């Protein structure tokens, strides 16, 4: 079962199948329920574990070189799952389900995203994939041949790339599938699932996934369509509700946190250092300027980006220093914002304890994942360390207005989820179209060969004429059924009618053999692995 809390009411949904009764013998249990603590909507957040029988069946599919993957598929006890439709799923962790020390281990650098998609799609039960990795979340979106085994494959892959055990990942991960997965990504893109409700940066990050993944094998029709639609939803929500107006980004929250923690008497004299001048660092600088900061140090690998910021903030003294001067700059600063992509800490406890005493207790605000400031720095009496998880304190102000806008956004998202799901469902007719034509072609080719054999010596022209005749008859016969499987606004057919036509044709011609579809997909994977 999946527990979904909506408007403070608890509803039970079948899990892991959204449309089928759950066999409880194959589900160990739901271990974790994560509440969004938001009156607008609470997403289902849960983790599943597979029973030992599934593990054995999965291993039997892969282990023996003498038994092919196709034979193992046919002989395994997985008849139940071979009848499943492919599912769109999201498996991941976020600031709601996992602390920063877990998230930073699972984060994937931008340059490795194409490789991650390729590796995920090489897994036995995964057809398509995309990865959304930010400071607050690492979410993997997939089209899976089997929900059970897709979760298992992806979780084991997450463990492999991060060094975090499967059991530990399982304690913090959440799983959503089909309509719930669609709705979740739309909420993420709209800023409804962000630490700062309505923040705008996440939409840029969703766009970046599409930009980086475009053309990568595995970022295919369903997943790319999902992400592109999510971008449309994010734009529409922001335009129609103005939910992103005001200070609603992680960067702005970091600056607000610093202002909240500083004594008011020190506002004019505090010495500020920003480490990193990328997207996050640039935003921090702009928010500092908006709060009245007129002088700051910026440490970055190159000066080009700093010069670009200077051009925008002409009335502010921005002093550039290279990374070689990082520790000396930090020792002379009171408030230090760190926002780099470094995979190792930039500030260690033994380094910071050598810094001279600051005019206030030195403050590190680390909005990087992985963290730039070692956690042990907070043990020092001379330093305070805040990371992305501490920004929750900032978002309490003006919540009522943002929640009202979020409620309006949910109406938009419901409309868009319905539209996307209708589009996704319409894709179901494509395999039937292909199978019906292949079925007819097999019969035509067989009967044509028999006819040619019986008629003896025929000229090439005569054979071509007969071939054309057989093709023409098949095409004429298929014209009606094919037309009723296609979505045509001029014909006025509803999606339900098209899907009913698909199921009818599957029954009449015996096309609904899901095992053959899985065979084709696994054979394709095996052939790709050989090449």
Tab-separated table of C-alpha atoms in Angstrom, residues 4 125 163 243 251 260 321 323 326 346 367-368 390 414 476 525:
chain	number	residue	atom	x	y	z
A	4	UNK	CA	-1.022	9.586	0.465
A	125	UNK	CA	14.814	-3.357	-16.772
A	163	UNK	CA	29.550	4.030	-2.052
A	243	UNK	CA	4.690	32.530	-7.005
A	251	UNK	CA	20.946	32.092	-2.733
A	260	UNK	CA	19.166	37.340	10.507
A	321	UNK	CA	41.359	37.060	-5.442
A	323	UNK	CA	41.972	30.416	-5.196
A	326	UNK	CA	41.487	31.427	-0.291
A	346	UNK	CA	37.705	23.797	1.067
A	367	UNK	CA	25.224	26.315	0.053
A	368	UNK	CA	27.299	23.776	-1.886
A	390	UNK	CA	19.661	25.375	7.816
A	414	UNK	CA	-3.731	19.049	-12.237
A	476	UNK	CA	-6.598	-1.686	-47.935
A	525	UNK	CA	19.903	-4.638	-25.016
